[in-house]
PDB file of C-alpha atoms and ligand atoms in Angstrom:
ATOM      1  CA  MET A   1     122.050  55.828  84.826  1.00 49.00           C
ATOM      2  CA  SER A   2     124.594  57.670  82.250  1.00 58.00           C
ATOM      3  CA  GLU A   3     126.794  57.973  85.690  1.00 64.00           C
ATOM      4  CA  SER A   4     129.828  58.947  83.834  1.00 90.00           C
ATOM      5  CA  LYS A   5     127.529  61.638  82.738  1.00 92.00           C
ATOM      6  CA  VAL A   6     125.868  62.344  86.156  1.00 94.00           C
ATOM      7  CA  GLU A   7     129.322  62.901  87.915  1.00 95.00           C
ATOM      8  CA  LEU A   8     130.548  64.943  84.778  1.00 95.00           C
ATOM      9  CA  VAL A   9     127.487  67.256  85.256  1.00 96.00           C
ATOM     10  CA  HIS A  10     128.571  67.215  88.947  1.00 95.00           C
ATOM     11  CA  THR A  11     132.178  68.390  88.403  1.00 95.00           C
ATOM     12  CA  LEU A  12     131.677  70.627  86.002  1.00 95.00           C
ATOM     13  CA  PHE A  13     128.845  72.925  87.748  1.00 94.00           C
ATOM     14  CA  HIS A  14     130.413  72.366  91.337  1.00 94.00           C
ATOM     15  CA  GLY A  15     130.318  75.757  93.065  1.00 92.00           C
ATOM     16  CA  THR A  16     128.803  77.416  89.767  1.00 93.00           C
ATOM     17  CA  GLY A  17     125.204  78.498  90.708  1.00 91.00           C
ATOM     18  CA  SER A  18     125.271  81.738  92.211  1.00 90.00           C
ATOM     19  CA  SER A  19     127.675  83.537  89.228  1.00 91.00           C
ATOM     20  CA  TYR A  20     125.372  81.013  86.700  1.00 93.00           C
ATOM     21  CA  GLY A  21     123.655  84.151  84.936  1.00 90.00           C
ATOM     22  CA  LYS A  22     126.404  86.136  84.486  1.00 89.00           C
ATOM     23  CA  MET A  23     128.134  83.943  83.320  1.00 93.00           C
ATOM     24  CA  VAL A  24     125.490  82.070  80.507  1.00 93.00           C
ATOM     25  CA  HIS A  25     125.665  85.490  79.393  1.00 91.00           C
ATOM     26  CA  LEU A  26     129.387  85.645  78.730  1.00 91.00           C
ATOM     27  CA  THR A  27     129.640  81.867  77.963  1.00 92.00           C
ATOM     28  CA  THR A  28     127.094  82.437  75.136  1.00 93.00           C
ATOM     29  CA  PHE A  29     128.572  85.489  73.357  1.00 86.00           C
ATOM     30  CA  GLY A  30     125.689  87.273  74.823  1.00 91.00           C
ATOM     31  CA  GLN A  31     123.172  85.046  73.009  1.00 95.00           C
ATOM     32  CA  ASP A  32     121.794  83.179  75.619  1.00 96.00           C
ATOM     33  CA  ASN A  33     118.418  85.312  75.921  1.00 96.00           C
ATOM     34  CA  ALA A  34     118.030  85.343  72.216  1.00 97.00           C
ATOM     35  CA  TRP A  35     118.273  81.546  72.318  1.00 97.00           C
ATOM     36  CA  LYS A  36     115.766  81.226  74.489  1.00 98.00           C
ATOM     37  CA  LYS A  37     113.567  84.186  73.032  1.00 98.00           C
ATOM     38  CA  ARG A  38     113.873  81.286  69.557  1.00 98.00           C
ATOM     39  CA  LEU A  39     112.787  78.803  71.762  1.00 98.00           C
ATOM     40  CA  LEU A  40     110.010  80.454  73.275  1.00 98.00           C
ATOM     41  CA  ALA A  41     108.478  81.269  70.463  1.00 98.00           C
ATOM     42  CA  ARG A  42     108.166  77.913  69.262  1.00 98.00           C
ATOM     43  CA  ILE A  43     105.501  77.636  72.665  1.00 98.00           C
ATOM     44  CA  ASP A  44     101.667  79.184  71.858  1.00 97.00           C
ATOM     45  CA  ALA A  45      99.137  78.694  74.941  1.00 96.00           C
ATOM     46  CA  PRO A  46     100.935  76.020  76.876  1.00 98.00           C
ATOM     47  CA  LYS A  47      98.929  74.578  80.085  1.00 98.00           C
ATOM     48  CA  ARG A  48     101.820  72.298  81.175  1.00 98.00           C
ATOM     49  CA  VAL A  49     104.949  72.546  80.618  1.00 98.00           C
ATOM     50  CA  LEU A  50     108.247  70.203  81.924  1.00 98.00           C
ATOM     51  CA  ASP A  51     111.591  72.406  81.518  1.00 98.00           C
ATOM     52  CA  LEU A  52     114.237  70.151  82.147  1.00 98.00           C
ATOM     53  CA  ALA A  53     117.229  70.997  83.563  1.00 98.00           C
ATOM     54  CA  CYS A  54     116.315  74.019  84.870  1.00 98.00           C
ATOM     55  CA  GLY A  55     119.038  75.290  86.763  1.00 97.00           C
ATOM     56  CA  THR A  56     118.318  78.280  88.382  1.00 97.00           C
ATOM     57  CA  GLY A  57     115.056  79.007  86.543  1.00 97.00           C
ATOM     58  CA  ILE A  58     115.926  81.645  83.907  1.00 97.00           C
ATOM     59  CA  LEU A  59     113.875  79.896  81.274  1.00 98.00           C
ATOM     60  CA  THR A  60     111.430  78.117  83.938  1.00 98.00           C
ATOM     61  CA  PHE A  61     110.659  81.922  85.587  1.00 98.00           C
ATOM     62  CA  GLU A  62     110.495  83.708  81.947  1.00 98.00           C
ATOM     63  CA  MET A  63     107.265  80.720  80.761  1.00 98.00           C
ATOM     64  CA  ALA A  64     105.658  81.114  84.281  1.00 98.00           C
ATOM     65  CA  ARG A  65     105.324  85.120  83.393  1.00 97.00           C
ATOM     66  CA  ARG A  66     104.345  85.025  80.176  1.00 98.00           C
ATOM     67  CA  TRP A  67     101.371  81.919  80.596  1.00 98.00           C
ATOM     68  CA  PRO A  68     100.030  82.599  84.345  1.00 97.00           C
ATOM     69  CA  ASP A  69      97.448  79.949  83.782  1.00 97.00           C
ATOM     70  CA  ALA A  70     100.100  77.587  82.742  1.00 98.00           C
ATOM     71  CA  ARG A  71     101.783  75.242  85.191  1.00 98.00           C
ATOM     72  CA  ILE A  72     105.852  74.652  84.910  1.00 98.00           C
ATOM     73  CA  THR A  73     107.534  72.026  86.698  1.00 98.00           C
ATOM     74  CA  GLY A  74     111.318  72.448  86.946  1.00 98.00           C
ATOM     75  CA  VAL A  75     113.723  68.845  86.855  1.00 98.00           C
ATOM     76  CA  GLU A  76     117.367  69.946  88.285  1.00 98.00           C
ATOM     77  CA  LEU A  77     119.894  67.657  89.302  1.00 98.00           C
ATOM     78  CA  ARG A  78     121.973  69.709  91.512  1.00 97.00           C
ATOM     79  CA  ALA A  79     120.520  71.233  94.820  1.00 96.00           C
ATOM     80  CA  GLU A  80     122.941  73.986  94.305  1.00 95.00           C
ATOM     81  CA  TYR A  81     121.417  75.686  91.763  1.00 96.00           C
ATOM     82  CA  LEU A  82     117.896  74.593  92.480  1.00 97.00           C
ATOM     83  CA  ASP A  83     118.027  76.060  95.837  1.00 96.00           C
ATOM     84  CA  GLU A  84     118.622  78.954  93.774  1.00 96.00           C
ATOM     85  CA  ALA A  85     115.545  78.712  91.813  1.00 97.00           C
ATOM     86  CA  ARG A  86     113.351  77.948  94.462  1.00 97.00           C
ATOM     87  CA  ALA A  87     115.013  81.460  96.498  1.00 97.00           C
ATOM     88  CA  HIS A  88     113.617  83.461  93.853  1.00 96.00           C
ATOM     89  CA  ALA A  89     110.171  81.416  93.283  1.00 97.00           C
ATOM     90  CA  ALA A  90     109.562  82.509  97.022  1.00 97.00           C
ATOM     91  CA  ALA A  91     111.294  86.101  96.488  1.00 97.00           C
ATOM     92  CA  GLU A  92     109.130  87.098  93.261  1.00 96.00           C
ATOM     93  CA  GLY A  93     106.126  85.353  94.819  1.00 96.00           C
ATOM     94  CA  ILE A  94     106.015  83.331  91.419  1.00 96.00           C
ATOM     95  CA  GLY A  95     102.894  80.680  92.010  1.00 94.00           C
ATOM     96  CA  ASN A  96     102.949  78.778  89.209  1.00 98.00           C
ATOM     97  CA  VAL A  97     106.071  77.189  88.804  1.00 98.00           C
ATOM     98  CA  ASP A  98     107.368  73.641  91.027  1.00 97.00           C
ATOM     99  CA  PHE A  99     110.623  71.980  90.971  1.00 98.00           C
ATOM    100  CA  ILE A 100     112.159  68.258  91.379  1.00 98.00           C
ATOM    101  CA  LEU A 101     115.399  67.536  92.210  1.00 98.00           C
ATOM    102  CA  SER A 102     116.268  64.422  89.754  1.00 98.00           C
ATOM    103  CA  ASP A 103     118.545  63.632  87.387  1.00 98.00           C
ATOM    104  CA  ALA A 104     115.860  64.354  84.102  1.00 98.00           C
ATOM    105  CA  GLN A 105     116.808  60.909  82.705  1.00 97.00           C
ATOM    106  CA  GLU A 106     114.883  59.402  85.551  1.00 96.00           C
ATOM    107  CA  VAL A 107     111.361  61.532  86.181  1.00 97.00           C
ATOM    108  CA  ARG A 108     108.537  59.371  85.696  1.00 95.00           C
ATOM    109  CA  LEU A 109     105.430  61.734  85.990  1.00 97.00           C
ATOM    110  CA  ASP A 110     101.907  60.459  85.615  1.00 96.00           C
ATOM    111  CA  ASP A 111     100.737  64.471  84.306  1.00 94.00           C
ATOM    112  CA  ARG A 112     101.139  64.856  80.366  1.00 97.00           C
ATOM    113  CA  PHE A 113     102.747  67.798  79.166  1.00 98.00           C
ATOM    114  CA  ASP A 114     102.099  69.859  76.219  1.00 98.00           C
ATOM    115  CA  TYR A 115     105.716  71.340  75.926  1.00 98.00           C
ATOM    116  CA  ILE A 116     108.711  69.702  77.280  1.00 98.00           C
ATOM    117  CA  THR A 117     111.275  72.173  77.101  1.00 98.00           C
ATOM    118  CA  SER A 118     115.394  71.951  78.085  1.00 97.00           C
ATOM    119  CA  CYS A 119     118.571  74.420  77.620  1.00 98.00           C
ATOM    120  CA  TYR A 120     122.005  72.943  78.245  1.00 97.00           C
ATOM    121  CA  ILE A 121     121.201  69.500  79.269  1.00 97.00           C
ATOM    122  CA  PRO A 122     121.088  66.853  75.935  1.00 98.00           C
ATOM    123  CA  LYS A 123     125.008  66.846  75.662  1.00 98.00           C
ATOM    124  CA  TYR A 124     124.874  65.536  79.273  1.00 97.00           C
ATOM    125  CA  VAL A 125     122.731  62.638  78.901  1.00 97.00           C
ATOM    126  CA  ASP A 126     121.405  59.492  77.136  1.00 97.00           C
ATOM    127  CA  LEU A 127     119.356  60.390  74.413  1.00 98.00           C
ATOM    128  CA  THR A 128     118.187  57.548  73.977  1.00 98.00           C
ATOM    129  CA  VAL A 129     116.689  56.939  77.619  1.00 98.00           C
ATOM    130  CA  LEU A 130     115.619  61.133  77.858  1.00 98.00           C
ATOM    131  CA  VAL A 131     113.841  61.043  74.446  1.00 98.00           C
ATOM    132  CA  ARG A 132     112.073  57.801  75.423  1.00 98.00           C
ATOM    133  CA  ASN A 133     111.132  59.038  78.431  1.00 98.00           C
ATOM    134  CA  MET A 134     110.274  62.477  77.824  1.00 98.00           C
ATOM    135  CA  ALA A 135     108.129  60.855  74.982  1.00 98.00           C
ATOM    136  CA  ALA A 136     105.740  58.723  77.170  1.00 98.00           C
ATOM    137  CA  MET A 137     105.055  62.271  79.245  1.00 98.00           C
ATOM    138  CA  LEU A 138     104.285  64.424  75.910  1.00 98.00           C
ATOM    139  CA  ALA A 139     100.208  64.517  75.292  1.00 98.00           C
ATOM    140  CA  PRO A 140      98.847  64.542  72.410  1.00 98.00           C
ATOM    141  CA  GLY A 141     100.056  67.001  70.036  1.00 98.00           C
ATOM    142  CA  GLY A 142     102.853  67.980  72.521  1.00 98.00           C
ATOM    143  CA  TRP A 143     106.249  69.119  71.962  1.00 98.00           C
ATOM    144  CA  LEU A 144     109.564  68.262  72.688  1.00 98.00           C
ATOM    145  CA  LEU A 145     112.318  71.060  72.671  1.00 98.00           C
ATOM    146  CA  LEU A 146     115.705  70.241  73.138  1.00 98.00           C
ATOM    147  CA  GLN A 147     117.960  73.309  72.338  1.00 98.00           C
ATOM    148  CA  ASP A 148     122.165  72.982  73.186  1.00 98.00           C
ATOM    149  CA  PHE A 149     125.775  74.088  72.250  1.00 98.00           C
ATOM    150  CA  ALA A 150     127.308  72.836  69.038  1.00 98.00           C
ATOM    151  CA  TYR A 151     130.930  72.786  67.656  1.00 98.00           C
ATOM    152  CA  PRO A 152     130.181  75.480  64.285  1.00 97.00           C
ATOM    153  CA  ALA A 153     131.001  73.262  61.103  1.00 96.00           C
ATOM    154  CA  GLU A 154     131.872  76.914  59.474  1.00 97.00           C
ATOM    155  CA  PRO A 155     136.308  77.346  60.115  1.00 97.00           C
ATOM    156  CA  GLU A 156     135.506  80.925  60.374  1.00 97.00           C
ATOM    157  CA  ALA A 157     132.768  80.407  63.551  1.00 96.00           C
ATOM    158  CA  ARG A 158     135.536  77.695  64.396  1.00 97.00           C
ATOM    159  CA  ASP A 159     138.365  80.016  64.662  1.00 97.00           C
ATOM    160  CA  GLN A 160     136.261  82.763  66.482  1.00 96.00           C
ATOM    161  CA  TRP A 161     134.537  79.763  69.142  1.00 97.00           C
ATOM    162  CA  GLU A 162     138.149  78.685  69.634  1.00 97.00           C
ATOM    163  CA  ARG A 163     139.426  81.810  70.409  1.00 97.00           C
ATOM    164  CA  HIS A 164     136.338  82.894  72.620  1.00 97.00           C
ATOM    165  CA  PHE A 165     136.772  79.763  74.774  1.00 97.00           C
ATOM    166  CA  VAL A 166     140.535  80.653  75.070  1.00 97.00           C
ATOM    167  CA  LYS A 167     139.760  84.019  76.737  1.00 96.00           C
ATOM    168  CA  LEU A 168     137.168  82.076  78.815  1.00 96.00           C
ATOM    169  CA  ARG A 169     139.759  80.558  80.359  1.00 96.00           C
ATOM    170  CA  GLU A 170     141.761  83.658  81.015  1.00 97.00           C
ATOM    171  CA  LEU A 171     138.707  85.193  82.463  1.00 95.00           C
ATOM    172  CA  ALA A 172     138.067  82.061  85.013  1.00 95.00           C
ATOM    173  CA  ARG A 173     141.717  81.991  85.652  1.00 95.00           C
ATOM    174  CA  THR A 174     141.919  85.918  86.976  1.00 96.00           C
ATOM    175  CA  ARG A 175     138.259  86.551  88.029  1.00 94.00           C
ATOM    176  CA  TYR A 176     135.818  83.415  88.406  1.00 94.00           C
ATOM    177  CA  PRO A 177     138.225  80.958  89.699  1.00 94.00           C
ATOM    178  CA  ASP A 178     134.874  78.584  90.201  1.00 94.00           C
ATOM    179  CA  TRP A 179     134.730  78.494  86.663  1.00 96.00           C
ATOM    180  CA  GLY A 180     137.836  76.870  85.988  1.00 96.00           C
ATOM    181  CA  THR A 181     137.109  73.341  85.676  1.00 96.00           C
ATOM    182  CA  MET A 182     133.921  74.156  83.416  1.00 96.00           C
ATOM    183  CA  PHE A 183     136.155  75.930  80.516  1.00 96.00           C
ATOM    184  CA  ASP A 184     138.914  73.887  80.741  1.00 96.00           C
ATOM    185  CA  LEU A 185     136.447  70.719  80.210  1.00 96.00           C
ATOM    186  CA  LEU A 186     133.114  72.352  78.671  1.00 97.00           C
ATOM    187  CA  PRO A 187     135.063  72.696  75.115  1.00 97.00           C
ATOM    188  CA  ASP A 188     135.807  69.370  74.311  1.00 97.00           C
ATOM    189  CA  VAL A 189     132.345  68.058  75.479  1.00 97.00           C
ATOM    190  CA  ILE A 190     130.531  70.485  72.564  1.00 98.00           C
ATOM    191  CA  ARG A 191     133.399  69.218  69.935  1.00 98.00           C
ATOM    192  CA  LYS A 192     132.427  65.525  70.608  1.00 97.00           C
ATOM    193  CA  THR A 193     128.969  65.731  71.501  1.00 97.00           C
ATOM    194  CA  ARG A 194     126.649  64.142  68.710  1.00 98.00           C
ATOM    195  CA  TRP A 195     123.268  64.911  70.092  1.00 98.00           C
ATOM    196  CA  ILE A 196     121.725  67.014  67.291  1.00 98.00           C
ATOM    197  CA  GLU A 197     121.736  63.820  65.066  1.00 98.00           C
ATOM    198  CA  ASP A 198     121.435  61.754  67.841  1.00 98.00           C
ATOM    199  CA  SER A 199     117.774  63.376  69.270  1.00 98.00           C
ATOM    200  CA  VAL A 200     116.949  63.928  65.239  1.00 98.00           C
ATOM    201  CA  GLU A 201     117.232  59.865  65.526  1.00 98.00           C
ATOM    202  CA  GLN A 202     115.514  59.543  68.884  1.00 98.00           C
ATOM    203  CA  MET A 203     112.635  61.422  68.139  1.00 98.00           C
ATOM    204  CA  GLY A 204     111.868  59.633  64.963  1.00 98.00           C
ATOM    205  CA  LEU A 205     112.613  56.154  66.494  1.00 98.00           C
ATOM    206  CA  ASN A 206     110.023  57.273  69.373  1.00 98.00           C
ATOM    207  CA  GLY A 207     107.088  58.527  67.038  1.00 98.00           C
ATOM    208  CA  LEU A 208     108.052  61.931  67.177  1.00 98.00           C
ATOM    209  CA  VAL A 209     107.112  63.776  63.937  1.00 98.00           C
ATOM    210  CA  ASP A 210     107.751  67.312  62.552  1.00 98.00           C
ATOM    211  CA  VAL A 211     110.826  66.780  63.890  1.00 98.00           C
ATOM    212  CA  GLU A 212     113.192  69.973  62.759  1.00 98.00           C
ATOM    213  CA  VAL A 213     116.573  71.555  63.804  1.00 98.00           C
ATOM    214  CA  GLU A 214     117.165  75.582  64.002  1.00 98.00           C
ATOM    215  CA  SER A 215     120.556  76.150  63.628  1.00 98.00           C
ATOM    216  CA  LEU A 216     121.445  79.002  66.040  1.00 98.00           C
ATOM    217  CA  GLY A 217     124.474  81.612  66.770  1.00 95.00           C
ATOM    218  CA  TRP A 218     126.474  80.785  63.417  1.00 95.00           C
ATOM    219  CA  GLY A 219     126.488  77.070  64.365  1.00 97.00           C
ATOM    220  CA  SER A 220     127.089  77.462  67.831  1.00 97.00           C
ATOM    221  CA  ALA A 221     124.139  76.255  69.432  1.00 98.00           C
ATOM    222  CA  ALA A 222     121.038  74.697  67.817  1.00 98.00           C
ATOM    223  CA  THR A 223     116.941  73.176  68.765  1.00 98.00           C
ATOM    224  CA  VAL A 224     115.946  70.114  67.634  1.00 98.00           C
ATOM    225  CA  LEU A 225     112.466  69.801  68.194  1.00 98.00           C
ATOM    226  CA  GLY A 226     109.603  66.941  67.375  1.00 98.00           C
ATOM    227  CA  ARG A 227     106.234  66.400  68.482  1.00 98.00           C
ATOM    228  CA  LYS A 228     103.919  63.959  69.486  1.00 98.00           C
ATOM    229  CA  PRO A 229     101.170  63.036  66.815  1.00 98.00           C
ATOM    230  CA  ALA A 230      97.510  63.977  67.910  1.00 95.00           C
ATOM    231  CA  ALA A 231      95.609  60.854  69.190  1.00 75.00           C
TER     232      ALA A 231
HETATM  233  C1  SAM B 301     123.607  75.356  81.754  1.00 79.19           C
HETATM  234  S1  SAM B 301     122.904  74.687  82.769  1.00 79.19           S
HETATM  235  C2  SAM B 301     120.890  75.276  82.056  1.00 79.19           C
HETATM  236  C3  SAM B 301     120.316  75.807  83.255  1.00 79.19           C
HETATM  237  C4  SAM B 301     118.780  76.603  82.535  1.00 79.19           C
HETATM  238  N1  SAM B 301     118.500  75.523  81.817  1.00 79.19           N
HETATM  239  C5  SAM B 301     119.109  77.715  81.882  1.00 79.19           C
HETATM  240  O1  SAM B 301     118.835  77.122  80.344  1.00 79.19           O
HETATM  241  O2  SAM B 301     119.490  78.877  81.940  1.00 79.19           O
HETATM  242  C6  SAM B 301     122.649  73.386  82.593  1.00 79.19           C
HETATM  243  C7  SAM B 301     122.174  72.479  83.829  1.00 79.19           C
HETATM  244  O3  SAM B 301     121.566  70.900  83.286  1.00 79.19           O
HETATM  245  C8  SAM B 301     121.964  70.363  84.813  1.00 79.19           C
HETATM  246  N2  SAM B 301     122.392  68.583  84.505  1.00 79.19           N
HETATM  247  C9  SAM B 301     122.924  68.633  83.691  1.00 79.19           C
HETATM  248  N3  SAM B 301     122.608  67.386  83.468  1.00 79.19           N
HETATM  249  C10 SAM B 301     121.339  66.860  84.170  1.00 79.19           C
HETATM  250  C11 SAM B 301     120.441  65.557  84.235  1.00 79.19           C
HETATM  251  N4  SAM B 301     120.701  64.632  83.971  1.00 79.19           N
HETATM  252  N5  SAM B 301     119.581  65.996  85.131  1.00 79.19           N
HETATM  253  C12 SAM B 301     118.867  67.277  85.504  1.00 79.19           C
HETATM  254  N6  SAM B 301     119.425  68.517  85.343  1.00 79.19           N
HETATM  255  C13 SAM B 301     120.824  67.991  84.634  1.00 79.19           C
HETATM  256  C14 SAM B 301     123.139  71.104  85.796  1.00 79.19           C
HETATM  257  O4  SAM B 301     122.773  70.806  86.726  1.00 79.19           O
HETATM  258  C15 SAM B 301     123.081  72.538  85.110  1.00 79.19           C
HETATM  259  O5  SAM B 301     122.574  73.324  86.384  1.00 79.19           O
END
């Protein structure tokens, strides 16, 4: 499914798992924590949460800490990243998380989730598939929250954004060679993606309501959210 996008993800993220925490901070202009906090502010007393593309588990573990009575399931495509997450859960004795190694587009679970979260996956997937499958796994009244990068619309913000990625490419060349492919290819992925418009459209087509777009970081990221109507 979406074979070329899945291959792209493997190419981009190869060898980056152990340094991911530092690099997500740098890539997002230091805003990753703030953006995740905005997403978490949308979550109220969850019981079952599915965290798509959980990576090393930054958001997964934050939710597990905040809501110890909730069960959080992370889904991740790359074993390299999931190994980091599993090691962290074991080292910290975090018991209310579990992990699935899978393409998030192919995950089908019998559980019904009151929240399905994701940071940085929408640009890498076929949203007709992902939103349809996730809408089916939401409990009545449950929320789907998708967050990812965006290409800023304002010319001044665009200039800053383009300069930022030039600096990131330089940083990869001089200090983080494992990130060279990522910073060579990621800017064009972000320039070309239509994930915001596509998510809004697919949420509507799959019966989600109260669909909203929250722009973040001068248009350099966004959250798109929608709710499954209560039965
Ligand atoms: C930038 S990282 C984000 C990790 C985590 N969500 C966070 O915010 O820290 C993107 C992650 O998405 C994963 N990913 C991309 N496409 C995926 C897919 N189709 N299914 C599951 N995981 C995917 C990648 O392997 C990578 O670990």
